[in-house]
Short mmCIF file of C-alpha atoms and ligand atoms in Angstrom, two decimals:
data_model
loop_
_atom_site.label_atom_id
_atom_site.label_comp_id
_atom_site.label_asym_id
_atom_site.label_seq_id
_atom_site.Cartn_x
_atom_site.Cartn_y
_atom_site.Cartn_z
CA MET A 1 0.00 0.00 0.00
CA GLN A 2 1.39 3.35 -1.08
CA PRO A 3 1.93 5.93 1.67
CA ILE A 4 -0.68 8.68 1.78
CA VAL A 5 0.92 12.10 1.84
CA SER A 6 -0.76 15.01 3.57
CA LYS A 7 0.43 18.60 3.99
CA ASP A 8 2.95 18.08 6.79
CA SER A 9 2.65 14.36 7.47
CA VAL A 10 2.62 10.93 5.83
CA VAL A 11 0.46 7.92 6.62
CA TYR A 12 2.26 4.59 6.26
CA PHE A 13 0.64 1.18 6.27
CA GLN A 14 1.36 -2.25 7.67
CA GLN A 15 5.01 -3.33 7.95
CA GLU A 16 6.25 -0.34 5.95
CA CYS A 17 5.38 1.65 9.09
CA TYR A 18 8.31 0.27 11.00
CA VAL A 19 10.80 0.65 8.15
CA GLN A 20 9.87 4.34 8.05
CA LEU A 21 9.77 4.72 11.82
CA ASN A 22 13.22 3.26 12.27
CA GLN A 23 14.64 5.36 9.48
CA TYR A 24 13.10 8.48 11.01
CA LEU A 25 14.38 7.67 14.50
CA THR A 26 17.90 7.11 13.21
CA GLN A 27 17.94 10.41 11.37
CA ALA A 28 16.04 12.63 13.77
CA ASN A 29 18.34 12.35 16.76
CA HIS A 30 15.77 12.94 19.50
CA SER A 31 16.97 13.42 23.06
CA LYS A 32 14.37 11.03 24.44
CA ILE A 33 11.26 9.17 23.26
CA PHE A 34 8.04 9.21 25.25
CA ILE A 35 5.39 6.66 24.38
CA LEU A 36 1.93 7.68 25.55
CA VAL A 37 -0.44 4.77 26.16
CA ASP A 38 -3.67 4.17 28.02
CA SER A 39 -4.16 1.23 30.34
CA ASN A 40 -5.41 -0.99 27.48
CA THR A 41 -2.85 -0.12 24.83
CA HIS A 42 -0.18 -0.52 27.53
CA GLU A 43 -1.36 -4.08 27.98
CA TYR A 44 -2.17 -5.04 24.38
CA CYS A 45 -0.10 -2.89 22.03
CA LEU A 46 3.08 -1.62 23.69
CA SER A 47 5.23 -4.75 23.57
CA TYR A 48 4.45 -5.22 19.87
CA LEU A 49 5.46 -1.66 19.05
CA MET A 50 8.61 -1.95 21.20
CA SER A 51 9.58 -5.14 19.37
CA LYS A 52 9.51 -3.16 16.11
CA ILE A 53 11.79 -0.35 17.27
CA GLU A 54 15.39 -1.09 16.34
CA GLY A 55 18.31 0.70 17.91
CA ASP A 56 19.08 1.91 21.36
CA TYR A 57 16.98 4.86 22.44
CA GLU A 58 16.06 6.26 25.79
CA ILE A 59 12.35 5.42 25.93
CA GLU A 60 9.88 6.31 28.69
CA VAL A 61 6.31 5.10 28.81
CA ILE A 62 3.57 7.39 30.12
CA GLU A 63 0.20 5.85 30.86
CA ILE A 64 -3.14 7.60 31.17
CA GLU A 65 -6.44 6.05 32.16
CA ALA A 66 -8.52 4.73 29.29
CA GLY A 67 -11.74 6.34 28.15
CA GLU A 68 -13.27 9.55 26.85
CA ILE A 69 -13.93 10.86 30.39
CA HIS A 70 -10.17 11.17 30.80
CA LYS A 71 -9.74 13.29 27.67
CA THR A 72 -9.43 16.38 29.83
CA ILE A 73 -7.06 19.21 30.60
CA GLU A 74 -6.46 17.56 34.02
CA THR A 75 -5.03 14.50 32.27
CA CYS A 76 -2.88 16.80 30.11
CA THR A 77 -1.56 18.49 33.24
CA GLY A 78 -0.58 15.07 34.55
CA VAL A 79 1.26 14.23 31.32
CA TRP A 80 2.95 17.66 31.10
CA ASN A 81 4.17 17.17 34.70
CA VAL A 82 5.54 13.70 34.00
CA LEU A 83 7.28 14.97 30.85
CA SER A 84 8.83 17.71 32.89
CA GLU A 85 9.91 15.40 35.72
CA LEU A 86 11.42 12.94 33.26
CA GLY A 87 13.47 15.68 31.65
CA ALA A 88 11.70 16.08 28.33
CA ASP A 89 13.11 18.92 26.25
CA ARG A 90 12.30 20.45 22.88
CA LYS A 91 14.19 17.68 21.10
CA SER A 92 12.03 14.98 22.68
CA LEU A 93 9.63 12.89 20.64
CA MET A 94 6.21 11.73 21.70
CA ILE A 95 4.66 8.58 20.22
CA ASN A 96 0.92 8.32 20.80
CA LEU A 97 0.00 4.65 20.88
CA GLY A 98 -3.73 4.27 21.26
CA GLY A 99 -7.21 5.14 20.14
CA GLY A 100 -8.53 8.61 19.39
CA VAL A 101 -8.35 9.66 23.03
CA VAL A 102 -4.61 9.01 23.18
CA THR A 103 -3.89 10.52 19.74
CA ASP A 104 -6.08 13.62 20.36
CA LEU A 105 -4.77 14.24 23.87
CA GLY A 106 -1.20 13.19 23.15
CA GLY A 107 -1.10 15.38 20.06
CA PHE A 108 -2.33 18.35 22.08
CA VAL A 109 0.17 17.72 24.88
CA ALA A 110 3.00 17.46 22.34
CA CYS A 111 1.94 20.58 20.43
CA THR A 112 1.85 22.66 23.61
CA PHE A 113 4.72 21.26 25.72
CA LYS A 114 7.59 23.76 25.48
CA ARG A 115 5.59 25.32 22.62
CA GLY A 116 5.66 22.10 20.66
CA ILE A 117 7.66 18.89 20.34
CA ASN A 118 7.50 16.34 17.52
CA TYR A 119 4.94 13.60 17.75
CA ILE A 120 3.95 10.45 15.88
CA ASN A 121 0.55 8.79 15.92
CA VAL A 122 0.26 5.02 16.08
CA PRO A 123 -3.50 4.45 16.06
CA THR A 124 -4.64 1.19 17.64
CA SER A 125 -8.42 1.50 17.29
CA LEU A 126 -10.29 1.39 13.99
CA LEU A 127 -11.68 4.84 14.65
CA ALA A 128 -8.26 6.32 15.21
CA MET A 129 -6.89 4.60 12.08
CA VAL A 130 -9.55 5.94 9.72
CA ASP A 131 -10.15 9.27 11.36
CA ALA A 132 -8.71 10.60 14.62
CA SER A 133 -5.01 10.09 13.96
CA VAL A 134 -5.11 11.70 10.50
CA GLY A 135 -5.51 15.40 9.74
CA GLY A 136 -3.78 17.13 12.63
CA LYS A 137 -6.73 17.95 14.86
CA THR A 138 -5.74 17.55 18.49
CA GLY A 139 -7.48 18.48 21.70
CA VAL A 140 -9.48 17.65 24.78
CA ASP A 141 -13.02 17.97 26.09
CA LEU A 142 -14.17 20.75 28.40
CA GLY A 143 -16.71 19.36 30.86
CA ASN A 144 -19.26 17.61 28.70
CA LEU A 145 -18.37 19.68 25.65
CA LYS A 146 -16.40 17.67 23.14
CA ASN A 147 -13.08 18.87 21.76
CA GLN A 148 -13.52 22.47 22.91
CA VAL A 149 -9.82 23.07 23.52
CA GLY A 150 -7.18 22.12 21.01
CA VAL A 151 -4.91 23.00 18.12
CA ILE A 152 -4.50 21.84 14.53
CA SER A 153 -0.98 20.62 13.90
CA GLU A 154 0.01 17.44 12.08
CA SER A 155 2.11 14.62 13.46
CA GLU A 156 5.46 13.72 11.90
CA MET A 157 3.89 10.52 10.60
CA VAL A 158 0.95 8.19 11.17
CA LEU A 159 1.54 4.45 11.32
CA VAL A 160 -1.50 2.33 10.47
CA ASP A 161 -0.96 -1.35 11.23
CA THR A 162 -4.12 -3.47 11.35
CA GLU A 163 -2.34 -6.01 13.59
CA TYR A 164 -3.37 -3.82 16.56
CA LEU A 165 -7.03 -4.45 15.79
CA THR A 166 -6.84 -8.11 16.82
CA THR A 167 -7.35 -7.15 20.48
CA LEU A 168 -9.88 -4.37 19.90
CA PRO A 169 -13.31 -5.15 21.41
CA ALA A 170 -16.16 -5.64 18.92
CA ASN A 171 -18.13 -2.58 20.04
CA GLN A 172 -15.03 -0.43 19.43
CA MET A 173 -14.68 -1.90 15.95
CA ARG A 174 -18.25 -0.86 15.26
CA SER A 175 -17.57 2.61 16.53
CA GLY A 176 -14.83 3.02 13.92
CA LEU A 177 -17.08 1.67 11.24
CA ALA A 178 -19.40 4.64 11.75
CA GLU A 179 -16.69 7.04 10.57
CA MET A 180 -16.01 4.83 7.54
CA LEU A 181 -19.69 4.89 6.63
CA LYS A 182 -19.54 8.67 7.03
CA HIS A 183 -16.66 8.88 4.56
CA GLY A 184 -18.77 7.05 1.99
CA LEU A 185 -21.84 9.18 2.62
CA ILE A 186 -20.05 12.50 2.28
CA LYS A 187 -17.74 11.82 -0.62
CA ASP A 188 -17.81 8.45 -2.29
CA LYS A 189 -20.91 6.48 -3.23
CA ALA A 190 -18.84 3.56 -4.56
CA TYR A 191 -17.13 3.28 -1.18
CA TRP A 192 -20.51 3.40 0.58
CA ASN A 193 -21.69 0.58 -1.67
CA LYS A 194 -18.62 -1.49 -0.76
CA LEU A 195 -19.35 -0.99 2.93
CA LYS A 196 -23.06 -1.70 2.67
CA ASP A 197 -22.77 -5.41 3.03
CA LEU A 198 -20.57 -5.61 6.07
CA SER A 199 -21.53 -9.13 6.98
CA ASN A 200 -19.41 -10.43 4.12
CA LEU A 201 -16.27 -8.55 5.06
CA THR A 202 -12.97 -10.29 5.81
CA LEU A 203 -9.99 -8.88 7.69
CA ASN A 204 -8.23 -8.59 4.34
CA ASP A 205 -11.00 -6.38 2.98
CA LEU A 206 -10.75 -4.31 6.13
CA GLY A 207 -7.14 -3.30 5.40
CA GLN A 208 -8.14 -1.97 1.98
CA LEU A 209 -11.26 -0.25 3.35
CA ILE A 210 -9.20 1.51 6.02
CA TYR A 211 -6.83 2.66 3.29
CA ASP A 212 -9.74 3.99 1.19
CA SER A 213 -11.11 5.82 4.21
CA VAL A 214 -7.80 7.53 4.93
CA VAL A 215 -7.59 8.57 1.26
CA ILE A 216 -11.02 10.20 1.51
CA LYS A 217 -10.23 11.98 4.77
CA ASN A 218 -6.85 13.13 3.50
CA GLU A 219 -8.28 14.52 0.25
CA VAL A 220 -10.61 16.70 2.28
CA VAL A 221 -7.99 17.85 4.79
CA LEU A 222 -5.47 18.68 2.05
CA VAL A 223 -7.88 21.11 0.41
CA ASP A 224 -8.90 22.73 3.69
CA PRO A 225 -6.62 21.96 6.65
CA THR A 226 -8.06 24.61 8.96
CA GLU A 227 -11.75 23.97 8.26
CA GLN A 228 -12.69 27.17 6.48
CA GLY A 229 -15.06 25.30 4.16
CA LEU A 230 -14.77 21.81 2.69
CA ARG A 231 -13.38 20.18 5.85
CA LYS A 232 -16.70 20.84 7.53
CA ILE A 233 -18.13 17.91 5.55
CA LEU A 234 -16.25 15.57 7.90
CA ASN A 235 -18.65 16.73 10.58
CA TYR A 236 -21.59 15.09 8.88
CA GLY A 237 -23.62 13.31 11.56
CA HIS A 238 -21.55 15.01 14.23
CA THR A 239 -23.71 18.05 14.99
CA LEU A 240 -26.58 16.03 16.42
CA GLY A 241 -24.26 13.09 17.09
CA HIS A 242 -22.00 15.11 19.41
CA ALA A 243 -25.02 16.52 21.23
CA VAL A 244 -26.34 13.00 21.80
CA GLU A 245 -22.87 11.84 22.82
CA SER A 246 -22.39 14.74 25.27
CA TYR A 247 -25.82 14.21 26.76
CA TYR A 248 -25.28 10.50 27.33
CA LEU A 249 -21.81 11.15 28.72
CA THR A 250 -23.30 13.24 31.52
CA HIS A 251 -26.33 10.99 32.12
CA PRO A 252 -24.86 7.72 33.34
CA GLU A 253 -28.38 6.41 33.99
CA ARG A 254 -28.80 6.18 30.19
CA GLU A 255 -26.92 3.59 28.16
CA THR A 256 -23.22 4.33 27.55
CA LEU A 257 -22.63 5.39 23.99
CA LEU A 258 -19.34 5.19 22.15
CA HIS A 259 -18.43 8.07 19.84
CA GLY A 260 -19.23 6.13 16.67
CA GLU A 261 -22.48 4.85 18.12
CA ALA A 262 -23.60 8.42 18.76
CA ILE A 263 -22.47 9.50 15.29
CA ALA A 264 -24.51 6.65 13.80
CA VAL A 265 -27.60 8.18 15.42
CA GLY A 266 -26.60 11.65 14.21
CA MET A 267 -26.07 10.44 10.63
CA ILE A 268 -29.60 9.01 10.44
CA MET A 269 -31.15 12.15 11.92
CA GLU A 270 -29.17 14.45 9.66
CA ALA A 271 -30.06 12.29 6.64
CA TYR A 272 -33.70 12.87 7.48
CA ILE A 273 -33.14 16.63 7.65
CA SER A 274 -31.25 16.40 4.34
CA ALA A 275 -34.22 14.75 2.66
CA GLU A 276 -36.56 17.41 4.05
CA LEU A 277 -34.42 20.40 3.08
CA LEU A 278 -32.31 19.25 0.15
CA SER A 279 -32.45 16.81 -2.75
CA LEU A 280 -31.58 13.59 -0.87
CA SER A 281 -34.15 11.09 -2.16
CA LYS A 282 -36.52 9.13 0.06
CA GLU A 283 -34.98 5.89 -1.28
CA GLN A 284 -31.45 6.94 -0.34
CA LEU A 285 -32.68 8.19 3.03
CA ASP A 286 -34.25 4.85 3.82
CA GLU A 287 -31.16 3.03 2.56
CA ILE A 288 -28.95 5.07 4.91
CA LYS A 289 -31.20 4.28 7.86
CA GLU A 290 -31.39 0.59 7.01
CA VAL A 291 -27.64 0.14 6.52
CA ILE A 292 -26.76 2.01 9.71
CA LEU A 293 -29.37 0.31 11.87
CA ALA A 294 -28.20 -3.10 10.64
CA THR A 295 -24.93 -2.47 12.49
CA PHE A 296 -26.03 0.00 15.17
CA PRO A 297 -29.17 -1.10 17.03
CA LYS A 298 -31.55 1.73 17.82
CA ILE A 299 -30.97 3.53 21.12
CA THR A 300 -33.80 4.90 23.23
CA ILE A 301 -34.17 8.67 23.45
CA PRO A 302 -36.97 9.57 25.89
CA ASP A 303 -39.16 12.54 24.89
CA GLU A 304 -37.98 14.65 27.80
CA ASP A 305 -34.34 14.34 26.66
CA ARG A 306 -34.83 15.82 23.22
CA LYS A 307 -34.88 19.51 24.13
CA GLU A 308 -31.96 18.99 26.51
CA ILE A 309 -29.97 17.40 23.72
CA LEU A 310 -30.83 20.25 21.34
CA LYS A 311 -29.68 22.81 23.92
CA LEU A 312 -26.19 21.36 23.57
CA LEU A 313 -26.09 22.32 19.89
CA VAL A 314 -25.27 25.93 20.73
CA HIS A 315 -21.73 24.84 21.62
CA ASP A 316 -21.05 23.24 18.26
CA LYS A 317 -17.81 24.55 16.76
CA LYS A 318 -19.36 24.91 13.29
CA ASN A 319 -21.72 27.60 14.54
CA SER A 320 -21.26 31.14 13.35
CA ASN A 321 -23.14 34.38 13.95
CA GLY A 322 -25.53 32.64 16.32
CA ASN A 323 -26.62 30.09 13.70
CA ILE A 324 -26.27 26.34 14.18
CA ASN A 325 -24.71 25.12 10.97
CA PHE A 326 -25.27 21.64 9.60
CA VAL A 327 -23.56 19.63 6.91
CA LEU A 328 -26.29 17.89 4.95
CA LEU A 329 -26.43 15.42 2.08
CA THR A 330 -27.77 16.30 -1.35
CA ALA A 331 -27.28 12.63 -2.29
CA ILE A 332 -25.19 9.73 -1.05
CA GLY A 333 -21.65 10.91 -1.77
CA ASP A 334 -22.49 14.63 -1.97
CA THR A 335 -22.92 17.35 0.63
CA LYS A 336 -23.90 20.92 1.24
CA ILE A 337 -22.27 22.82 4.13
CA ASP A 338 -23.55 25.70 6.29
CA CYS A 339 -27.20 24.65 6.28
CA VAL A 340 -29.37 26.30 8.92
CA VAL A 341 -32.09 24.05 10.36
CA GLU A 342 -35.21 25.08 12.29
CA GLU A 343 -35.91 23.55 15.67
CA LYS A 344 -39.15 21.99 14.43
CA LEU A 345 -37.21 19.92 11.91
CA LEU A 346 -34.62 18.96 14.50
CA LEU A 347 -37.36 17.62 16.75
CA ALA A 348 -38.93 15.75 13.83
CA SER A 349 -35.59 14.07 13.10
CA PHE A 350 -35.81 12.32 16.47
CA ASP A 351 -39.17 10.87 15.35
CA TYR A 352 -37.71 9.64 12.07
CA TYR A 353 -34.85 7.97 13.91
CA LEU A 354 -37.08 6.34 16.49
CA ASN A 355 -39.99 5.23 14.28
N1 NAD B 1 -8.80 14.37 15.78
C1 NAD B 1 -9.76 13.99 14.96
O1 NAD B 1 -9.82 14.39 13.81
C2 NAD B 1 -10.78 13.03 15.47
C3 NAD B 1 -11.63 12.39 14.58
C4 NAD B 1 -12.52 11.47 15.06
C5 NAD B 1 -12.58 11.19 16.41
N2 NAD B 1 -11.75 11.83 17.26
C6 NAD B 1 -11.77 11.53 18.70
O2 NAD B 1 -11.40 10.17 18.89
C7 NAD B 1 -11.94 9.73 20.12
C8 NAD B 1 -12.52 8.35 19.95
O3 NAD B 1 -11.51 7.46 19.56
P1 NAD B 1 -11.58 5.92 19.93
O4 NAD B 1 -12.89 5.39 19.57
O5 NAD B 1 -10.37 5.29 19.39
O6 NAD B 1 -11.55 5.96 21.53
P2 NAD B 1 -10.51 5.47 22.63
O7 NAD B 1 -9.19 6.06 22.41
O8 NAD B 1 -11.17 5.69 23.93
O9 NAD B 1 -10.38 3.91 22.35
C9 NAD B 1 -11.47 3.08 22.58
C10 NAD B 1 -11.18 2.00 23.61
O10 NAD B 1 -10.44 0.97 22.98
C11 NAD B 1 -9.25 0.70 23.72
N3 NAD B 1 -8.27 0.28 22.75
C12 NAD B 1 -7.69 1.02 21.78
N4 NAD B 1 -6.92 0.26 21.00
C13 NAD B 1 -7.00 -1.00 21.49
C14 NAD B 1 -6.45 -2.24 21.08
N5 NAD B 1 -5.68 -2.34 20.00
N6 NAD B 1 -6.76 -3.34 21.81
C15 NAD B 1 -7.58 -3.26 22.89
N7 NAD B 1 -8.14 -2.12 23.29
C16 NAD B 1 -7.85 -1.00 22.60
C17 NAD B 1 -8.95 2.00 24.43
O11 NAD B 1 -8.17 1.77 25.57
C18 NAD B 1 -10.36 2.46 24.79
O12 NAD B 1 -10.80 1.79 25.94
C19 NAD B 1 -12.96 10.75 20.54
O13 NAD B 1 -12.43 11.49 21.63
C20 NAD B 1 -13.11 11.64 19.33
O14 NAD B 1 -13.44 12.98 19.65
C21 NAD B 1 -10.86 12.74 16.81
ZN1 ZN B 2 -16.19 11.33 14.72
#
């Protein structure tokens, strides 16, 4: 698989990752290497990565607790302190080995520590491989508001090796699948069609599908790295999806929702709005709902939660001039950005999802 080149970074695949990593480490002459892991990637992924690093480097491992609730500035403070105590300097390198929480938080820590040290992303979850580790967005949550604090700055390289997925729990695999479905919906109908029949997929297919997904994401980010326009399309399903995710995050009495599971809900609701406001056909709308629900069983959203969820939309980062801006579909594979949606339609989208 050919490397995928972005503005300031390169994504390598499979064993080529380690050829490139070792070459880079030999040439770069870092003072020290810090590998950031969470408790799970410490257990399941670290020894494999270590076995691939050739040469004698001073390596320290920093572990954070696993899970979105730890993607906070408090966790960053902990990591900044450890870096400081362990003598990290501006020539240090950080390797983020983990899912999107580790790559988002680790990227942010690296970009801000001593005004920025080099970092490399080694995504270990499907979601991080196809989405979080690519494109340079880093950051943390602020209370229940997702990704409110962060910077955009690309890693030195991204190393995508599907070997890590062998220990990833099934629900986390599904979560990543949601972002892959999104890539098809926003930009590539042929890719959506390939993904439609997931039951027939093999692990071999998965490697190619991950590659295709990274190509789609990278094409978008290359045109618009700082999200002035086109990059907004990557937020399809995320306006309502993030609101649902935030709401469930702070209501532990409801079911726990993974990021991709919440985005799956958001994609169906925003497809409904697309069909109401734009040219998305009823057939394609129903197809989207059917394909997504086949993998993501319907969640319950009690009536009384709906307005509370909608209140969270005001914090969406795509908003401007007091308007809540949506990315909607004109067809499968095509989008329109900056769509303003009335509350009545937002409420109706819950009904479409639930009925
Ligand atoms: N920066 C971006 O552009 C971008 C894009 C999409 C999502 N994100 C962010 O990514 C995050 C979600 O990422 P995620 O779903 O990877 O979450 P995550 O990092 O929490 O990983 C999910 C779970 O899987 C575990 N895990 C990871 N790899 C494993 C492996 N190989 N074996 C066993 N367990 C493993 C983790 O410890 C965690 O418990 C969210 O915070 C989201 O905002 C960022
Ligand atoms: Zn997402």
